[in-house]
XYZ file of C-alpha atoms in Angstrom:
516
model
C -7.491 87.040 -14.970
C -6.327 87.990 -11.383
C -8.329 87.070 -8.358
C -8.047 87.494 -4.671
C -9.782 85.146 -2.299
C -9.865 84.244 1.387
C -8.848 80.752 2.203
C -8.471 78.627 5.259
C -5.065 78.113 6.381
C -4.723 75.442 9.167
C -3.269 71.922 9.107
C -5.665 70.301 11.690
C -9.338 70.197 11.939
C -11.061 72.736 14.302
C -14.328 74.578 14.953
C -15.657 76.692 12.242
C -15.072 80.047 14.195
C -11.425 79.099 14.524
C -11.281 78.055 10.887
C -12.954 81.609 9.993
C -10.678 83.467 12.251
C -7.506 81.956 10.728
C -8.717 82.559 7.240
C -9.121 86.347 7.755
C -5.799 86.407 9.662
C -3.807 84.693 7.192
C -5.128 85.603 3.617
C -3.927 83.260 0.597
C -3.552 84.814 -2.686
C -3.911 82.816 -5.850
C -3.004 84.402 -9.021
C -3.438 82.763 -12.272
C -1.463 84.108 -15.282
C -3.137 81.635 -17.800
C -5.481 78.693 -17.439
C -3.647 75.545 -18.099
C -5.239 73.229 -20.564
C -7.543 70.589 -18.918
C -7.488 66.963 -20.091
C -9.996 64.489 -18.863
C -7.782 61.365 -19.037
C -4.199 62.425 -20.181
C -2.072 59.631 -21.333
C 1.129 58.720 -19.655
C 4.024 61.045 -21.184
C 7.413 60.930 -19.558
C 8.988 63.436 -21.871
C 10.234 66.216 -19.485
C 8.552 69.602 -19.986
C 11.570 71.946 -19.418
C 14.634 69.779 -19.264
C 16.834 68.808 -22.214
C 16.111 65.187 -23.449
C 17.581 63.151 -26.312
C 15.134 62.951 -29.264
C 15.374 59.218 -29.352
C 17.421 56.282 -28.136
C 20.194 57.199 -25.610
C 22.255 60.218 -24.276
C 24.709 60.459 -21.400
C 27.963 62.751 -21.011
C 27.280 66.420 -21.894
C 30.203 67.949 -23.696
C 31.001 71.618 -22.572
C 28.744 74.019 -24.546
C 30.371 76.795 -26.469
C 28.817 80.065 -27.671
C 29.380 80.848 -31.330
C 27.349 83.077 -33.796
C 24.869 84.181 -31.263
C 23.873 80.664 -29.772
C 25.223 77.967 -27.619
C 26.529 74.625 -29.328
C 25.940 71.783 -27.234
C 27.391 68.260 -28.035
C 26.453 65.154 -26.129
C 27.216 61.511 -26.341
C 24.456 59.889 -28.263
C 23.781 56.181 -29.269
C 21.565 55.584 -32.262
C 21.643 51.994 -31.726
C 20.447 51.720 -28.207
C 19.456 49.608 -26.719
C 20.574 46.621 -28.888
C 23.875 48.173 -30.007
C 26.654 50.123 -28.379
C 29.120 53.062 -29.265
C 28.617 56.689 -28.636
C 28.945 59.625 -30.999
C 28.558 63.547 -30.732
C 25.087 64.670 -31.412
C 24.565 68.537 -31.302
C 21.865 70.979 -30.097
C 21.862 74.687 -30.188
C 20.064 77.360 -28.215
C 19.825 80.976 -27.676
C 18.519 80.742 -24.080
C 19.618 77.451 -22.740
C 15.949 76.391 -22.514
C 14.766 75.871 -25.928
C 16.818 73.787 -28.034
C 17.151 72.772 -31.868
C 18.398 69.350 -32.731
C 21.224 69.522 -35.186
C 22.045 66.049 -35.670
C 25.299 64.038 -35.360
C 28.510 66.105 -35.670
C 31.128 63.317 -34.968
C 29.822 59.931 -36.056
C 31.088 56.658 -34.608
C 32.939 53.948 -36.130
C 34.146 55.890 -39.081
C 37.814 55.236 -38.435
C 39.836 52.430 -36.903
C 39.681 53.825 -33.491
C 36.218 53.179 -33.079
C 33.562 55.509 -31.331
C 34.332 58.978 -29.899
C 33.891 59.311 -26.122
C 33.995 62.551 -24.043
C 36.372 65.511 -24.680
C 35.875 69.208 -25.337
C 35.673 71.571 -28.270
C 37.317 75.010 -28.510
C 37.202 77.869 -30.903
C 40.957 78.285 -32.364
C 40.812 81.964 -32.941
C 44.216 82.339 -33.976
C 44.476 79.180 -36.134
C 47.156 77.712 -34.054
C 46.361 74.089 -35.183
C 46.643 74.983 -38.766
C 43.062 74.620 -39.882
C 42.479 78.273 -40.168
C 41.457 81.142 -37.877
C 37.974 80.419 -35.963
C 38.220 76.639 -36.744
C 36.516 74.272 -34.131
C 39.078 71.732 -32.729
C 37.564 68.827 -30.442
C 40.018 66.652 -28.544
C 38.399 63.612 -27.835
C 39.002 60.264 -26.310
C 38.747 57.077 -28.562
C 39.483 53.539 -27.645
C 42.669 53.091 -29.834
C 42.845 50.235 -32.419
C 46.110 49.597 -30.479
C 44.506 47.298 -27.999
C 41.500 49.451 -27.109
C 43.769 51.694 -25.103
C 42.013 55.101 -24.174
C 43.812 57.932 -25.976
C 43.220 61.365 -27.218
C 42.421 62.218 -30.905
C 41.904 65.405 -32.850
C 38.935 66.414 -34.941
C 38.310 69.629 -36.442
C 35.259 71.750 -37.985
C 35.687 74.343 -40.749
C 31.756 74.798 -41.048
C 31.163 76.214 -37.727
C 30.709 73.007 -35.673
C 28.171 71.336 -38.019
C 30.406 68.456 -38.769
C 33.878 67.443 -37.729
C 36.648 65.532 -39.535
C 39.188 63.194 -38.103
C 42.723 64.833 -38.269
C 44.680 61.459 -38.000
C 44.320 57.888 -36.806
C 47.383 58.561 -34.725
C 46.574 59.944 -31.155
C 47.638 63.580 -30.387
C 48.137 62.401 -26.774
C 49.162 58.638 -26.722
C 48.393 56.375 -23.664
C 51.386 56.366 -21.334
C 50.546 52.858 -20.049
C 47.500 53.697 -17.728
C 44.091 52.045 -17.678
C 42.066 55.251 -17.224
C 43.213 58.125 -19.531
C 40.320 59.926 -20.872
C 37.777 63.045 -20.964
C 40.272 65.777 -21.976
C 38.995 69.163 -21.180
C 40.870 72.006 -22.882
C 41.153 75.863 -22.380
C 43.277 78.716 -23.577
C 45.551 80.301 -20.779
C 45.865 84.009 -21.643
C 48.752 84.458 -19.058
C 51.003 81.873 -20.821
C 49.537 81.881 -24.243
C 49.063 78.121 -24.604
C 46.456 75.441 -24.546
C 45.998 73.787 -21.163
C 44.269 70.342 -20.837
C 42.925 68.597 -17.911
C 42.769 64.664 -18.096
C 41.132 62.039 -16.043
C 43.899 59.465 -15.146
C 42.300 57.067 -12.426
C 42.324 58.762 -9.110
C 44.435 61.732 -10.545
C 43.761 64.687 -12.792
C 46.826 65.190 -15.050
C 47.847 68.593 -16.745
C 49.098 68.939 -20.146
C 50.291 72.093 -22.192
C 50.422 72.582 -26.051
C 51.017 75.628 -28.434
C 49.125 73.954 -31.267
C 46.602 71.377 -30.139
C 48.591 68.682 -31.750
C 51.561 68.293 -29.567
C 50.965 67.722 -25.883
C 53.466 67.717 -23.075
C 52.651 66.815 -19.386
C 53.273 69.344 -16.650
C 51.841 67.988 -13.404
C 48.972 66.159 -11.767
C 46.581 66.472 -8.792
C 45.622 63.443 -6.533
C 41.862 63.571 -5.987
C 42.074 61.366 -2.888
C 39.561 58.985 -1.545
C 36.971 59.858 -4.342
C 37.045 56.844 -6.631
C 37.797 57.049 -10.396
C 37.235 60.761 -11.502
C 35.929 61.518 -14.855
C 35.176 64.654 -16.972
C 37.547 67.017 -15.272
C 37.710 70.630 -15.942
C 39.711 73.759 -14.806
C 38.343 77.283 -15.062
C 38.667 80.780 -13.145
C 36.065 82.609 -11.276
C 35.947 85.778 -9.442
C 34.313 85.491 -5.855
C 32.146 87.989 -4.422
C 35.061 89.514 -2.344
C 36.977 90.203 -5.777
C 39.272 87.290 -5.407
C 40.127 85.359 -8.495
C 40.157 81.636 -7.812
C 41.000 78.734 -10.092
C 38.421 75.784 -9.813
C 39.266 72.422 -10.491
C 36.123 70.078 -10.865
C 35.480 66.377 -11.833
C 32.644 63.645 -11.606
C 33.668 61.600 -8.656
C 32.302 58.848 -6.347
C 32.503 60.145 -2.682
C 30.582 57.106 -1.154
C 33.462 55.612 0.522
C 33.734 59.134 2.508
C 29.947 59.584 2.926
C 29.849 62.118 0.059
C 27.829 62.131 -3.170
C 28.838 60.613 -6.466
C 28.235 63.900 -8.518
C 30.695 66.851 -9.125
C 33.570 67.338 -6.716
C 35.494 70.596 -6.873
C 38.434 72.222 -5.334
C 39.358 75.950 -5.165
C 42.903 77.057 -5.434
C 45.770 78.386 -7.814
C 46.992 76.968 -11.122
C 50.410 78.270 -11.982
C 50.249 77.240 -15.443
C 51.570 73.645 -14.704
C 50.185 72.376 -11.558
C 46.967 72.938 -9.241
C 47.579 73.689 -5.687
C 44.045 73.658 -3.750
C 43.176 75.932 -0.728
C 41.985 72.659 1.008
C 42.712 68.950 0.382
C 39.147 67.896 0.644
C 36.746 68.586 -2.076
C 33.261 70.318 -1.974
C 30.482 69.004 -3.824
C 28.216 70.968 -6.451
C 25.248 68.760 -6.017
C 24.111 66.232 -3.212
C 21.647 64.187 -5.043
C 21.885 61.029 -6.646
C 21.637 62.049 -10.373
C 24.064 64.876 -11.250
C 26.904 63.136 -13.187
C 29.413 64.087 -15.931
C 28.758 67.694 -15.123
C 30.148 70.565 -17.381
C 30.540 74.188 -16.753
C 30.791 77.040 -19.452
C 30.922 80.775 -19.991
C 28.080 82.906 -20.395
C 28.443 83.947 -24.088
C 26.113 86.943 -23.827
C 28.119 88.542 -21.206
C 31.250 90.510 -21.271
C 32.239 89.396 -17.805
C 33.499 85.904 -18.262
C 34.731 85.180 -14.607
C 31.942 86.680 -12.513
C 29.677 83.576 -13.081
C 29.359 80.638 -15.294
C 26.520 78.098 -16.357
C 26.407 74.325 -15.402
C 24.518 71.226 -16.521
C 24.950 67.546 -15.848
C 23.589 64.150 -17.110
C 20.406 63.357 -14.672
C 21.321 59.640 -14.359
C 23.598 57.225 -12.355
C 25.545 54.295 -13.777
C 24.052 52.301 -10.989
C 20.677 52.141 -12.791
C 21.393 53.874 -16.092
C 19.016 51.750 -18.077
C 16.120 51.733 -15.878
C 13.677 54.411 -16.872
C 9.848 54.552 -17.880
C 10.795 56.578 -20.993
C 11.886 53.438 -22.927
C 8.305 52.821 -23.585
C 8.646 56.138 -25.378
C 11.653 55.280 -27.302
C 14.412 57.289 -25.418
C 16.815 57.293 -22.477
C 18.709 60.430 -21.556
C 17.846 63.762 -19.818
C 19.814 66.496 -18.554
C 19.362 68.748 -15.365
C 18.291 72.331 -15.955
C 21.094 74.800 -16.602
C 22.081 76.519 -13.488
C 24.159 79.725 -12.922
C 26.971 79.242 -10.525
C 29.003 81.754 -8.686
C 31.872 81.870 -6.294
C 31.410 83.077 -2.999
C 33.658 83.447 0.276
C 32.353 81.228 3.209
C 35.277 81.545 5.694
C 39.051 82.187 6.046
C 40.553 81.038 2.878
C 37.364 79.112 2.065
C 35.362 79.764 -1.001
C 32.299 77.737 -2.263
C 30.117 77.581 -5.451
C 26.620 78.451 -5.171
C 23.943 77.613 -7.759
C 20.411 78.994 -8.812
C 18.075 78.227 -11.825
C 18.724 80.512 -14.860
C 16.145 83.275 -15.376
C 15.224 81.938 -18.944
C 13.292 79.319 -17.196
C 10.490 81.903 -16.761
C 9.888 81.555 -20.276
C 8.265 78.246 -19.746
C 5.789 79.717 -17.064
C 2.001 79.434 -18.065
C 0.432 79.914 -14.635
C 1.394 81.003 -11.330
C -0.169 80.509 -7.812
C 0.788 82.590 -4.571
C 0.259 81.707 -0.978
C 1.257 84.340 1.567
C 1.304 82.486 4.697
C 0.145 79.050 5.637
C 0.644 77.736 9.378
C 1.221 73.869 9.566
C 0.818 71.657 12.315
C 0.850 68.123 10.721
C 0.071 68.471 7.103
C -1.996 70.786 4.708
C -2.747 69.824 0.954
C -2.609 72.818 -1.326
C -5.612 73.372 -3.759
C -3.011 73.288 -6.539
C -1.632 70.061 -8.582
C 0.874 69.580 -11.084
C 3.806 67.591 -12.517
C 6.017 70.341 -13.906
C 6.567 73.434 -11.894
C 8.848 75.482 -9.665
C 7.866 75.805 -6.072
C 9.538 78.539 -3.828
C 8.863 79.157 -0.155
C 10.317 80.597 3.197
C 9.758 78.238 6.161
C 10.374 79.243 9.730
C 9.747 77.662 13.111
C 10.243 77.965 16.742
C 10.663 74.316 17.811
C 9.816 71.475 15.169
C 11.366 68.146 14.181
C 10.800 68.068 10.534
C 9.125 70.195 7.770
C 8.727 70.323 3.952
C 6.838 69.447 0.996
C 5.383 66.223 -0.156
C 5.412 66.325 -4.003
C 3.795 64.193 -6.903
C 1.546 62.855 -4.084
C -1.105 60.323 -5.022
C -4.949 60.939 -4.102
C -4.587 58.601 -1.115
C -1.579 60.192 0.346
C 0.594 56.918 0.236
C 2.887 57.771 -2.511
C 4.881 60.994 -2.819
C 8.645 62.462 -2.976
C 9.590 64.453 0.151
C 11.797 67.747 0.115
C 12.417 69.026 3.469
C 14.553 69.787 6.639
C 15.154 67.391 9.337
C 15.820 70.070 12.173
C 16.608 67.711 14.951
C 18.805 65.432 12.773
C 20.690 68.491 11.306
C 20.117 67.983 7.540
C 18.246 68.774 4.617
C 17.083 65.886 2.310
C 15.172 64.688 -0.796
C 13.415 61.362 -0.232
C 12.148 59.235 -3.035
C 11.473 56.123 -0.794
C 7.655 56.526 -1.094
C 7.330 56.983 -4.798
C 8.494 55.179 -7.896
C 12.388 55.312 -8.406
C 15.261 53.740 -10.475
C 17.290 52.158 -7.759
C 16.197 48.545 -7.547
C 18.781 48.008 -4.879
C 16.952 50.176 -2.469
C 20.090 51.998 -1.228
C 19.847 55.212 -2.943
C 16.468 56.506 -1.575
C 17.235 59.641 0.358
C 19.878 62.227 -0.213
C 21.110 64.400 2.596
C 23.388 67.749 3.171
C 24.158 68.966 6.600
C 22.070 71.731 8.168
C 22.680 73.997 11.383
C 20.080 72.541 13.820
C 20.111 75.903 15.824
C 18.679 77.817 12.676
C 14.814 78.484 12.778
C 14.334 79.228 9.015
C 15.031 77.970 5.462
C 14.350 78.954 1.999
C 13.667 76.208 -0.676
C 13.502 76.568 -4.310
C 12.210 73.305 -5.841
C 11.782 72.416 -9.597
C 9.528 69.392 -10.275
C 9.314 67.901 -13.906
C 7.803 64.571 -15.075
C 10.519 62.500 -13.801
C 12.949 64.627 -11.654
C 13.263 66.879 -8.458
C 15.941 69.504 -8.149
C 16.267 71.500 -4.980
C 18.190 74.620 -4.315
C 18.468 75.389 -0.622
C 18.963 78.814 0.845
C 21.551 80.619 -1.204
C 22.293 77.441 -3.268
C 25.205 76.314 -1.810
C 23.243 72.901 -1.297
C 21.559 71.461 -4.260
C 19.860 68.011 -4.826
C 19.293 66.607 -8.186
C 17.160 63.281 -8.197
C 15.196 61.199 -10.694
C 11.876 59.969 -9.518
C 9.289 57.680 -11.180
C 5.852 58.687 -9.663
C 2.542 57.475 -11.262
C 1.497 59.964 -14.042
C -1.549 60.651 -11.980
C 0.039 61.481 -8.723
C 0.033 65.407 -8.905
C -0.754 66.490 -5.277
C 1.156 68.968 -3.114
C 1.315 68.791 0.477
C 2.930 70.972 3.234
C 3.927 69.107 6.570
C 5.401 69.895 9.849
C 6.283 67.240 12.623
C 6.811 68.261 16.320
C 5.328 71.686 16.134
C 4.162 74.381 13.848
C 5.941 75.655 10.791
C 4.897 78.914 8.967
C 5.255 78.620 5.291
C 5.558 82.238 3.811
C 5.560 83.457 0.247
C 4.816 80.093 -1.334
C 5.028 80.684 -5.180
C 4.309 77.911 -7.714
C 5.013 78.538 -11.251
C 3.546 75.965 -13.620
C 5.646 75.189 -16.724
C 4.249 74.483 -20.200
């Protein structure tokens, strides 16, 4: 039932007449689509409401999903023996909308040949049957630790039952290790221009490129030095058409930018790929996420769209190797969650400069069970909303004339002492997500607040925030800045407070969508 009510909107106490005046001046509208179920004493439950999680045990790296027979096939690294045993295998889930998933079981099992367990790689549909397994066969190129001293080498697995299960082609690698320690995570695409398969491979601080006519015989064509960004993993190469019509190749990889003051998430470069080598527009990478927990990211085509270069989808493992085994979900028998699937586009942002922008996919609206709307709230100090939750999306426009800091305190405790903060520190020139005052996975205490630069001369910002049981994902303005962070709030902490320091901030169009 829809209802409209007048509300008091001010952050500090005042006389009754002033309160009444402000309430009339700035009405707040609360719309409830459907009443949420009420529980007197809900038990602790850390299973995400709308994020993909492993059914049990352990998951880490996502493998690039592919669209086949009207649904997305998503493979990920899974360890059925966690936490006592090691080794990963490829488990599969399918989805028609990238929000609701069906578990399909293990597709590539571990320790079934002498080369041990399958690590990350990629799977393609061999439409022309170039590999000799028939037209439309699925071919996966996968890293395995070779029986020859545990060297990282690339092996071929294939499926003739539409990806349900895969068979090992040979115990001999299709791409042997040339003598380097790090040689893994092959990502394969078909290049229409040269009519050949192209592979991007992580080789320490370099990304190597290889070509093949049949997915079995690979030849090195060139490499790209990723600079001062640590060991790179899970590289990928793809084409996007920017908003000005320019087609750009994008080279991405999970990297560690801490040495240069950057995130340890997904670094990317725009440029040109000539079929053999990649030439970047600029030597320094940009970052698809500025949080602590967006690693092993993959992008993939929109299978239901005829436009394959106008946009892509992306997701990543929401964890960090610095604290990968620290999570309260272990008491429920699992450890492993992904970010939401986001839509990414390429936009021109300067002379010969392009950047990826992200936004949540619209299919998330299927999960919405209730909506609250607040038209305007003037905040000097803080104002606690008459709304609570642990799984929701909140959007707002914030403007000001002169403030120091403004934003949201999320998953706030009754006593206000515990909360995760999302906001903009105007005087410091950055946006941020802080988990310092709530539970979090980093026992070292060094990864508490993630930041990204913000023009201190601006007077407004748009925040799109997704909160789930153990996570916060923030899309700033047009989505050129995104934060993905894991948090461990007390399960009873459900409050939402608006705050502004050093002046008054105006929060407009505050929309909270509660997820089932």
